XYZ file of C-alpha atoms in Angstrom:
679
model
C 42.562 31.056 -25.700
C 42.502 34.376 -24.087
C 43.729 37.904 -23.948
C 46.077 38.680 -21.072
C 46.009 42.189 -19.626
C 48.167 41.550 -16.575
C 50.036 38.829 -14.768
C 47.087 37.876 -12.561
C 44.789 37.348 -15.488
C 47.413 35.462 -17.323
C 44.541 34.036 -15.042
C 42.368 29.624 -21.094
C 44.828 25.879 -25.341
C 47.994 23.724 -27.288
C 53.172 18.606 -26.906
C 54.188 20.196 -29.864
C 55.596 18.297 -32.783
C 57.045 16.046 -30.146
C 58.383 12.597 -30.832
C 55.388 11.278 -28.926
C 52.867 13.194 -31.009
C 54.494 12.286 -34.294
C 54.808 8.612 -33.410
C 51.109 8.395 -32.626
C 50.109 9.177 -36.219
C 48.300 5.957 -37.151
C 44.914 7.464 -36.312
C 43.235 9.601 -38.987
C 43.712 13.342 -38.620
C 39.926 13.619 -38.585
C 37.686 10.607 -37.967
C 34.533 11.100 -40.035
C 32.891 8.200 -38.203
C 32.436 10.632 -35.308
C 30.084 12.797 -37.397
C 26.367 12.455 -36.655
C 24.563 11.896 -39.942
C 21.198 12.410 -38.211
C 22.006 16.091 -37.632
C 22.175 18.413 -40.616
C 25.335 20.550 -40.608
C 23.337 23.580 -41.726
C 20.963 23.177 -38.782
C 23.390 22.492 -35.935
C 27.012 22.272 -36.944
C 28.198 21.627 -33.401
C 25.802 18.717 -33.088
C 26.795 17.351 -36.498
C 30.491 17.348 -35.571
C 30.425 16.717 -31.834
C 27.173 15.158 -30.598
C 28.275 11.525 -31.029
C 31.607 12.169 -29.323
C 29.985 13.991 -26.405
C 27.478 11.151 -25.905
C 30.295 8.595 -25.905
C 32.588 10.585 -23.604
C 30.847 11.529 -20.343
C 32.462 13.971 -17.945
C 34.812 12.126 -15.563
C 33.684 12.223 -11.943
C 36.696 14.279 -10.855
C 36.067 17.011 -13.441
C 33.418 19.614 -14.181
C 33.895 19.589 -17.963
C 35.318 17.330 -20.645
C 36.281 18.032 -24.220
C 39.124 18.511 -26.676
C 40.986 20.919 -24.421
C 40.544 18.685 -21.412
C 41.879 15.647 -23.235
C 45.018 17.576 -24.148
C 45.372 18.811 -20.588
C 45.104 15.228 -19.365
C 47.842 14.228 -21.800
C 50.020 17.088 -20.571
C 49.370 16.119 -16.947
C 50.418 12.527 -17.571
C 53.670 13.729 -19.145
C 54.256 16.084 -16.231
C 53.511 13.295 -13.753
C 56.221 11.119 -15.255
C 58.637 14.035 -14.960
C 57.901 14.893 -11.332
C 57.804 11.266 -10.184
C 61.197 10.649 -11.775
C 62.470 13.837 -10.122
C 61.145 12.685 -6.744
C 62.877 9.315 -7.050
C 66.185 10.901 -7.965
C 66.008 14.066 -5.871
C 68.431 13.028 -3.152
C 71.129 12.240 -5.722
C 70.344 15.182 -8.023
C 72.648 18.164 -8.268
C 72.233 20.253 -5.137
C 69.908 23.193 -5.767
C 68.924 22.029 -9.260
C 65.341 22.373 -10.458
C 65.187 18.579 -10.651
C 65.945 18.375 -6.941
C 63.571 21.187 -5.962
C 60.687 19.784 -7.995
C 61.401 16.263 -6.752
C 61.390 17.316 -3.106
C 58.334 19.514 -3.588
C 56.389 16.635 -5.128
C 57.631 14.181 -2.496
C 56.519 16.503 0.314
C 53.058 16.860 -1.224
C 52.616 13.117 -1.571
C 53.698 12.458 2.048
C 50.155 12.096 3.349
C 51.191 10.630 6.688
C 53.229 13.676 7.673
C 50.516 16.053 6.426
C 47.812 14.245 8.436
C 49.980 14.271 11.544
C 50.583 18.024 11.246
C 46.876 18.892 11.082
C 46.369 22.647 11.517
C 49.847 23.209 12.964
C 51.358 24.701 9.770
C 48.880 27.612 9.883
C 49.050 28.344 13.608
C 51.865 30.922 13.304
C 49.694 32.928 10.899
C 46.668 32.606 13.154
C 48.749 33.903 16.062
C 49.680 36.990 14.043
C 46.030 37.624 13.245
C 44.869 37.063 16.830
C 47.269 39.801 17.966
C 45.572 42.520 15.853
C 43.890 45.106 18.069
C 43.790 48.454 16.236
C 43.338 49.835 12.704
C 47.088 50.439 12.622
C 47.667 46.773 13.482
C 45.367 45.702 10.655
C 47.119 47.943 8.121
C 50.508 46.645 9.275
C 49.306 43.049 8.880
C 48.114 43.757 5.320
C 51.560 45.159 4.549
C 53.323 42.155 6.061
C 51.106 39.450 4.544
C 51.388 41.077 1.119
C 55.184 41.098 1.363
C 55.007 37.325 1.799
C 52.633 36.871 -1.154
C 49.769 35.988 1.197
C 47.359 38.928 0.968
C 43.919 37.878 -0.245
C 42.275 41.251 0.387
C 43.528 42.658 -2.898
C 45.865 41.665 -5.710
C 49.235 43.282 -6.352
C 51.320 42.645 -9.449
C 53.447 44.371 -12.046
C 52.646 45.023 -15.681
C 53.544 47.574 -18.344
C 52.341 51.097 -17.653
C 49.262 51.657 -19.817
C 50.657 55.056 -20.813
C 54.327 54.073 -21.104
C 54.475 50.378 -21.938
C 58.278 50.292 -21.950
C 58.275 50.464 -18.130
C 56.749 48.082 -15.567
C 54.721 49.576 -12.731
C 52.887 48.157 -9.734
C 49.139 47.578 -9.954
C 46.767 46.889 -7.078
C 43.355 45.424 -7.881
C 40.170 44.464 -6.063
C 39.807 41.082 -4.342
C 38.891 39.772 -0.932
C 35.705 37.806 -1.678
C 35.230 34.039 -1.550
C 32.339 33.718 -4.015
C 32.952 34.045 -7.779
C 31.639 37.555 -8.412
C 29.979 40.393 -6.546
C 26.462 39.472 -7.669
C 26.625 36.215 -5.689
C 26.384 38.368 -2.548
C 23.358 40.407 -3.598
C 21.135 38.600 -6.111
C 18.195 36.555 -4.775
C 19.136 33.805 -7.270
C 22.155 32.974 -5.120
C 20.593 32.945 -1.674
C 21.140 29.182 -1.348
C 24.775 29.481 -2.375
C 25.306 32.284 0.152
C 23.864 30.049 2.849
C 26.117 27.198 1.716
C 29.147 29.479 1.769
C 28.274 30.679 5.255
C 27.971 27.048 6.365
C 31.370 26.363 4.795
C 32.949 29.233 6.733
C 31.487 27.856 9.961
C 32.693 24.340 9.134
C 36.270 25.522 8.538
C 36.328 27.477 11.792
C 34.935 24.493 13.691
C 37.704 22.331 12.259
C 40.119 24.950 13.573
C 38.699 24.583 17.078
C 35.784 27.023 17.370
C 32.637 25.923 19.180
C 29.615 25.517 16.848
C 27.777 28.615 18.122
C 30.896 30.751 17.887
C 31.659 29.434 14.418
C 28.135 30.208 13.238
C 28.340 33.783 14.499
C 31.780 34.203 12.960
C 30.473 32.944 9.608
C 27.753 35.590 9.667
C 30.425 38.235 10.222
C 32.549 36.936 7.345
C 29.591 36.992 4.947
C 28.646 40.525 5.999
C 32.267 41.664 5.643
C 32.582 40.197 2.151
C 29.183 41.546 1.104
C 30.453 45.027 1.841
C 33.560 44.375 -0.273
C 31.408 42.906 -3.037
C 29.153 45.961 -3.197
C 32.244 48.111 -3.754
C 33.637 45.780 -6.436
C 33.216 46.126 -10.170
C 31.501 43.349 -12.120
C 33.547 41.293 -14.626
C 32.031 43.090 -17.609
C 33.171 46.433 -16.149
C 36.639 45.097 -15.394
C 37.174 44.439 -19.114
C 37.336 48.177 -19.758
C 40.893 49.575 -19.754
C 39.763 52.636 -17.820
C 38.746 50.316 -14.978
C 42.069 48.472 -15.026
C 44.359 51.478 -14.791
C 44.215 54.495 -12.489
C 47.661 56.003 -12.020
C 48.310 57.908 -8.797
C 51.324 59.259 -6.985
C 52.024 58.041 -3.469
C 50.906 61.394 -2.096
C 47.601 61.173 -3.982
C 47.044 57.585 -2.838
C 47.821 58.422 0.803
C 45.469 61.408 0.703
C 42.658 59.184 -0.600
C 43.337 56.550 2.091
C 43.810 58.251 5.459
C 43.620 54.915 7.290
C 46.015 53.016 5.044
C 49.397 54.402 4.061
C 50.378 53.291 0.589
C 53.816 54.753 1.226
C 54.333 52.328 4.116
C 52.787 49.533 2.080
C 55.268 49.839 -0.770
C 58.196 50.243 1.617
C 57.174 46.893 3.106
C 57.032 45.389 -0.407
C 60.534 46.664 -1.262
C 59.018 47.962 -4.499
C 60.366 50.700 -6.744
C 57.203 52.421 -7.903
C 58.879 55.253 -9.827
C 56.711 57.953 -8.311
C 53.367 56.244 -8.744
C 51.327 53.116 -9.300
C 47.919 52.025 -10.551
C 45.234 52.086 -7.871
C 43.132 50.235 -10.361
C 39.654 50.369 -8.825
C 39.570 53.486 -6.601
C 36.033 52.852 -5.333
C 36.969 49.462 -3.946
C 40.030 50.783 -2.146
C 38.081 53.716 -0.730
C 35.738 51.187 0.855
C 38.618 49.111 2.225
C 40.040 52.266 3.789
C 36.713 52.984 5.494
C 36.477 49.399 6.709
C 39.901 49.576 8.332
C 38.520 52.415 10.455
C 34.914 51.395 11.130
C 34.851 47.584 11.183
C 35.694 46.322 14.695
C 39.084 44.650 14.985
C 37.392 41.442 16.121
C 35.514 41.175 12.831
C 38.698 41.841 10.877
C 40.381 39.051 12.855
C 37.520 36.684 12.051
C 37.667 37.484 8.336
C 41.454 37.212 8.133
C 41.583 34.073 10.264
C 39.034 32.258 8.136
C 40.812 33.108 4.901
C 44.215 32.157 6.280
C 42.872 28.691 7.084
C 40.691 28.369 3.999
C 43.471 29.297 1.568
C 45.784 26.791 3.274
C 43.185 24.003 3.369
C 44.169 22.255 0.097
C 47.660 21.693 1.567
C 46.533 20.551 5.015
C 45.121 17.307 6.454
C 42.090 15.565 4.969
C 39.349 17.269 7.026
C 40.452 20.687 5.755
C 41.126 19.574 2.176
C 37.786 17.768 2.012
C 35.891 20.769 3.392
C 37.504 22.959 0.745
C 36.536 20.504 -2.001
C 32.997 20.084 -0.646
C 32.154 23.759 -1.122
C 34.301 25.175 -3.907
C 34.323 22.133 -6.175
C 31.181 20.179 -5.335
C 28.598 22.692 -4.136
C 29.668 25.632 -6.271
C 30.746 23.818 -9.445
C 29.079 20.403 -9.260
C 32.234 18.262 -9.287
C 31.378 14.778 -8.003
C 34.746 13.487 -6.811
C 38.015 15.027 -5.773
C 40.954 14.668 -8.139
C 43.544 12.052 -7.155
C 46.259 13.413 -4.916
C 48.974 13.375 -7.567
C 46.979 15.792 -9.713
C 46.385 18.150 -6.809
C 50.063 18.155 -5.860
C 51.055 18.612 -9.494
C 48.717 21.608 -9.685
C 50.481 23.104 -6.669
C 53.867 22.614 -8.320
C 52.589 24.297 -11.471
C 51.513 27.266 -9.369
C 54.763 27.339 -7.417
C 57.417 26.290 -9.955
C 55.518 26.066 -13.226
C 58.207 27.530 -15.442
C 60.866 25.266 -13.898
C 58.668 22.257 -14.596
C 58.146 23.662 -18.086
C 61.883 23.556 -18.677
C 61.889 19.816 -17.970
C 58.691 19.352 -19.992
C 60.188 20.994 -23.076
C 63.329 18.857 -22.870
C 61.094 15.792 -23.008
C 58.479 16.806 -25.571
C 59.370 19.793 -27.734
C 62.393 19.601 -30.057
C 63.751 22.913 -31.412
C 62.628 22.171 -34.973
C 59.011 22.260 -33.783
C 59.386 25.952 -33.037
C 60.394 26.636 -36.624
C 57.468 24.733 -38.128
C 54.954 26.424 -35.853
C 56.368 29.833 -36.721
C 55.753 29.143 -40.409
C 52.041 28.752 -39.688
C 52.050 31.924 -37.601
C 53.651 33.859 -40.450
C 51.133 32.550 -43.001
C 48.130 33.467 -40.868
C 49.688 36.828 -40.023
C 50.088 37.592 -43.724
C 46.414 36.793 -44.269
C 45.477 39.183 -41.455
C 47.489 41.969 -43.096
C 45.693 41.432 -46.395
C 42.311 41.442 -44.679
C 43.078 44.752 -42.926
C 44.229 46.307 -46.208
C 40.980 45.280 -47.911
C 38.510 46.425 -45.240
C 35.717 48.394 -46.892
C 34.471 50.147 -43.754
C 37.724 51.573 -42.378
C 39.384 54.803 -43.448
C 42.924 54.866 -44.800
C 44.169 56.782 -41.753
C 43.001 54.144 -39.298
C 44.159 51.324 -41.585
C 47.694 52.657 -41.480
C 47.626 52.587 -37.675
C 46.190 49.065 -37.713
C 48.942 47.937 -40.082
C 51.568 49.623 -37.922
C 50.296 47.562 -35.008
C 50.349 44.430 -37.158
C 53.999 45.098 -38.039
C 55.016 45.112 -34.356
C 53.352 41.815 -33.379
C 55.849 39.534 -31.613
C 54.971 35.806 -31.871
C 56.429 33.534 -29.191
C 56.372 29.799 -29.793
C 56.667 26.890 -27.386
C 58.809 28.181 -24.536
C 60.980 31.122 -23.439
C 64.339 31.702 -25.074
C 65.796 32.299 -21.605
C 64.777 30.270 -18.582
C 64.095 31.766 -15.168
C 66.576 31.304 -12.297
C 65.385 29.381 -9.198
C 68.503 29.472 -7.014
C 66.850 31.612 -4.319
C 64.013 29.190 -3.607
C 64.569 26.821 -0.688
C 62.563 23.591 -0.937
C 62.341 20.926 1.758
C 61.822 17.225 1.165
C 59.423 16.797 4.087
C 57.371 19.988 4.642
C 54.677 20.582 2.007
C 53.089 23.720 3.434
C 56.467 25.302 4.160
C 57.311 24.771 0.495
C 54.043 26.397 -0.573
C 54.802 29.439 1.597
C 58.405 29.658 0.418
C 57.364 29.534 -3.235
C 54.650 32.120 -2.649
C 57.156 34.612 -1.254
C 59.811 33.750 -3.830
C 57.418 34.306 -6.732
C 55.995 37.480 -5.214
C 59.468 38.926 -4.712
C 60.289 38.045 -8.323
C 57.119 39.771 -9.510
C 57.327 42.955 -7.453
C 61.019 43.424 -8.269
C 60.002 44.210 -11.857
C 58.402 47.515 -10.788
C 60.357 50.401 -12.251
C 62.290 48.162 -14.646
C 62.023 47.980 -18.467
C 59.363 45.690 -19.903
C 60.737 42.409 -21.234
C 58.646 41.424 -24.261
C 60.324 38.012 -24.297
C 58.978 37.038 -20.875
C 56.160 34.502 -20.833
C 52.910 34.670 -18.862
C 52.098 30.986 -19.417
C 54.105 27.841 -18.873
C 55.016 25.584 -21.843
C 52.900 22.737 -20.429
C 49.754 24.871 -20.383
C 47.119 23.939 -22.955
C 46.198 27.481 -23.906
C 47.388 30.516 -25.846
C 47.185 34.254 -25.236
C 47.608 37.772 -26.552
C 48.960 40.581 -24.372
C 47.980 44.072 -25.565
C 50.460 45.896 -23.343
C 53.446 44.297 -25.083
C 51.683 43.303 -28.340
C 52.783 39.662 -28.206
C 50.979 36.487 -29.295
C 52.013 33.413 -27.341
C 51.611 29.701 -28.084
C 52.846 27.293 -25.372
C 54.262 23.946 -26.468
C 51.381 21.903 -25.072
C 48.820 23.258 -27.552
C 50.769 22.302 -30.656
C 49.343 18.809 -31.075
C 46.156 17.205 -32.451
C 43.437 18.286 -32.852
C 45.028 21.723 -33.148
C 48.128 20.727 -35.055
C 49.105 17.454 -36.709
C 52.357 17.207 -38.656
C 50.834 14.511 -40.851
C 47.493 16.165 -41.523
C 46.319 18.084 -44.577
C 46.424 21.871 -44.547
C 42.687 22.156 -43.980
C 42.901 20.389 -40.635
C 45.813 22.491 -39.423
C 44.382 25.818 -40.536
C 40.988 24.944 -39.043
C 42.716 24.112 -35.751
C 45.935 25.891 -34.847
C 45.487 28.344 -37.712
C 42.226 29.582 -36.215
C 43.915 29.798 -32.815
C 46.757 31.864 -34.258
C 44.262 34.119 -35.997
C 42.245 34.346 -32.788
C 45.193 35.589 -30.752
C 46.290 38.046 -33.431
C 42.749 39.406 -33.764
C 42.722 40.105 -30.028
C 44.968 43.007 -30.948
C 41.917 44.529 -32.641
C 39.031 43.444 -30.418
C 37.018 45.811 -28.208
C 39.883 45.977 -25.665
C 42.937 45.322 -27.805
C 41.856 48.030 -30.235
C 42.373 50.548 -27.441
C 46.131 49.820 -27.352
C 48.547 51.020 -30.003
C 51.531 49.422 -31.756
C 53.763 50.085 -28.740
C 51.283 48.599 -26.249
C 50.088 51.929 -24.883
C 46.443 52.602 -24.061
C 45.878 55.218 -26.750
C 43.254 56.037 -29.354
C 44.473 55.386 -32.896
C 41.022 55.512 -34.506
C 39.114 58.236 -36.269
C 35.798 58.996 -34.582
C 33.850 57.708 -37.574
C 35.752 54.424 -37.755
C 35.262 53.747 -34.048
C 31.530 54.316 -34.450
C 31.430 51.864 -37.355
C 33.400 49.327 -35.316
C 31.065 49.698 -32.341
C 28.018 49.223 -34.548
C 29.427 45.990 -35.927
C 30.449 44.622 -32.541
C 27.010 45.485 -31.136
C 25.541 42.939 -33.553
C 27.930 40.326 -32.174
C 26.866 41.202 -28.624
C 23.238 40.676 -29.643
C 24.047 37.349 -31.313
C 25.612 35.895 -28.177
C 23.054 37.462 -25.850
C 20.552 35.242 -27.648
C 22.259 31.983 -26.688
C 20.711 30.214 -23.660
C 22.934 27.394 -22.332
C 20.837 26.926 -19.175
C 17.110 27.557 -18.696
C 16.706 31.302 -18.163
C 20.483 31.862 -18.194
C 21.895 33.557 -21.268
C 25.413 34.219 -22.458
C 26.566 37.754 -21.634
C 27.441 39.093 -25.061
C 29.255 42.116 -23.656
C 31.381 40.089 -21.236
C 32.363 37.623 -23.978
C 32.720 40.204 -26.750
C 36.520 40.178 -26.959
C 36.705 36.408 -27.350
C 33.844 36.369 -29.846
C 35.499 39.066 -31.977
C 38.723 37.044 -31.870
C 36.908 33.832 -32.860
C 35.247 35.557 -35.800
C 38.393 37.298 -36.973
C 40.562 34.266 -36.305
C 38.517 31.833 -38.361
C 38.198 34.273 -41.263
C 41.923 34.952 -41.326
C 42.768 31.239 -41.049
C 40.340 30.445 -43.875
C 42.048 33.055 -46.045
C 45.437 31.525 -45.213
C 44.140 28.093 -46.222
C 42.941 29.435 -49.566
C 46.396 30.920 -50.203
C 47.999 27.577 -49.343
C 45.602 25.696 -51.647
C 46.466 28.006 -54.541
C 50.048 26.851 -54.149
C 48.894 23.203 -54.254
C 46.120 22.691 -56.849
C 46.181 18.927 -56.370
C 45.353 19.271 -52.689
C 42.706 21.904 -53.437
C 40.866 19.492 -55.716
C 41.218 16.478 -53.438
C 38.508 15.145 -51.159
C 39.491 13.203 -48.047
C 36.889 10.785 -46.687
C 34.390 12.503 -48.960
C 34.992 16.047 -47.691
C 36.560 18.998 -49.466
C 39.386 21.031 -47.890
C 36.913 23.810 -47.127
C 34.619 21.413 -45.316
C 37.469 19.816 -43.380
C 38.605 23.262 -42.279
C 35.257 23.931 -40.613
C 34.956 20.366 -39.309
C 38.193 20.732 -37.375
C 37.291 24.194 -36.142
C 34.130 22.775 -34.580
C 36.021 19.756 -33.239
C 38.372 21.880 -31.119
C 35.288 23.211 -29.290
C 33.707 19.834 -28.609
C 32.837 19.045 -25.019
C 30.285 19.124 -22.239
C 30.103 20.851 -18.890
C 28.214 20.419 -15.617
C 25.339 22.894 -15.163
C 26.696 24.375 -11.921
C 30.085 24.992 -13.463
C 28.437 26.481 -16.524
C 26.532 28.976 -14.396
C 29.684 30.144 -12.629
C 31.379 30.672 -15.983
C 28.407 32.544 -17.408
C 28.858 35.062 -14.614
C 32.631 35.325 -14.528
C 34.249 33.990 -17.715
C 34.903 36.203 -20.782
C 34.651 33.090 -22.971
C 31.294 31.909 -24.309
C 30.323 28.239 -23.819
C 32.240 26.012 -26.220
C 29.211 24.786 -28.169
C 28.368 28.343 -29.168
C 31.942 29.046 -30.179
C 31.678 26.087 -32.563
C 28.721 27.684 -34.370
C 28.882 31.406 -33.582
C 31.643 32.485 -35.954
C 30.909 30.034 -38.837
C 27.264 31.112 -38.930
C 28.460 34.586 -39.951
C 30.598 33.305 -42.842
C 29.330 32.943 -46.419
C 32.260 30.557 -46.928
C 30.715 28.138 -44.437
C 27.315 28.251 -46.142
C 28.982 27.664 -49.497
C 31.089 24.776 -48.190
C 28.044 22.868 -46.912
C 25.467 24.141 -49.423
C 23.422 25.840 -46.722
C 20.457 27.973 -47.739
C 18.950 31.193 -46.462
C 16.759 30.359 -43.465
C 19.003 27.573 -42.204
C 20.051 28.037 -38.576
C 23.712 28.207 -39.568
C 23.098 31.029 -42.035
C 22.561 34.410 -40.459
C 20.491 36.886 -42.442
C 21.913 40.073 -43.888
C 20.507 42.133 -41.002
C 22.172 40.002 -38.298
C 25.304 38.782 -40.073
C 28.445 40.133 -38.401
C 31.470 41.264 -40.410
C 34.321 42.974 -38.576
C 37.911 42.013 -39.408
């Protein structure tokens, strides 16, 4: 579950009421035998609900984490595999140019290991030749323009999104990038000296595979690390990037060109065929000022080394085994602790999801998500939304003026369920049956052209930023939409045959979470129309900040690894959404129980509806994670570790303490001075 501020962040939850999900209803909606009676719920609710399951379900060797989300993703992948394998078998006889044919050929080309091994580095050699020809700063700038126009620029990101000040129109955004390690601190902190050395060794290994002599590769790797360190020092940290003022910096072309004497943004956008309507967002000016200096003062040879390495490295997952294995060895194994590489079908399927995800989603929905599922999910959304409205109206710390603005925003929420009402057109994408890397390149350009063509056009609130087969959900503040892909609408989040408590504790909390993102530390800075505007009184904002500061302190105190704490500021938005979401969902459950007194008074397996609500909330966060992967996420991910999400919000709720008869002093009962109440 996440908030999405632009298409690149839209770089984490839900086979809807599918025939498959409904048929598999013989299992209990919540298995109380999984509860650990040796752990008191008031001492460690996550342990009480999830410890036995975690002990019995170790992390698979080809993964870095395993839990409720991962199980659903595995289920989605298996469904997708059946779809793409059937498409591959029937591709030659499929309708010419159909998505079935394109997906079938794409998958077939990715599974053709013999042809990929035979090709070796050959697919990347044309790009290497372009890079080797760069001699001057003007050449380097021209290459950046050209590679970007093909969707291949790794130096910085370019995408379209609603204008922060006029959300009805899409504009172009450019944002920092260019580094191979997770965040800027990996290049500077002593803690990561070993990882820097490992990354440098990886760079050398890749260049040796490409034909460099060992000594030359070692020297080149030193240059790449130095180059990226300079970029990293000019980059903002993830916690700073969460601030809207660091995501949006509108400039005219003339202003941008004046600030970048060595890189013409006018020429850049001409090469992109983009309509920028007089300006664009140069989102992190400090980073781009440094890039401009580097174009002038870094020798062309070092630019060639940097660009050459990244051209090969980014292509490595689609090349022969030596390259793919080198890529896995550093990014998956060394950096994240993954023991074994995923089977090839999963890797190829991941590529198809990146390249043609929405087309695959169209086939996925036909197989798994009947139209009536949309209607039933929307009923839950409406119930939780009504509870949110009531909670806003009854806030005791917010003035009437700000409440009216909050309710205005609530009234413009647009929920989107399952899949888009209109599917994207794929007729311009040429896919070959026997050339995997050519297909990757073609899709990259096709998708980039589709994205950049939106610049200057009206914002389409009905467009989706996630595919239906994605196990996730998101809120987008710039169009004020809450979005629930088909793949998250299944147990443990939603079960058509379960009691209300289970569904409100699962998908209800997710719905509330996404809606509350509209009022978190970032979402609260966008108004009902999706514009970055202040709709708060000064006094109300100060009260809000004081309350959220307590939540920052709560999560700062969690220590998932020895000496490594959660960053409460980085994870604040998600933690606000968890707290608001579970409160709103609990309210919605109470309203539902009032309509059904018999259910309200009924215990299932010895547990009341209130208890089952919290049991399922904790269950959706069950899981374990490898230490190396956890450390990367602590530095870069705006989501707190799952085990703290299971306990963080409930520990602030008197309703939880009442449900389980917890007492003051219990770990799951926060004292009056630390208890957090926001929405």
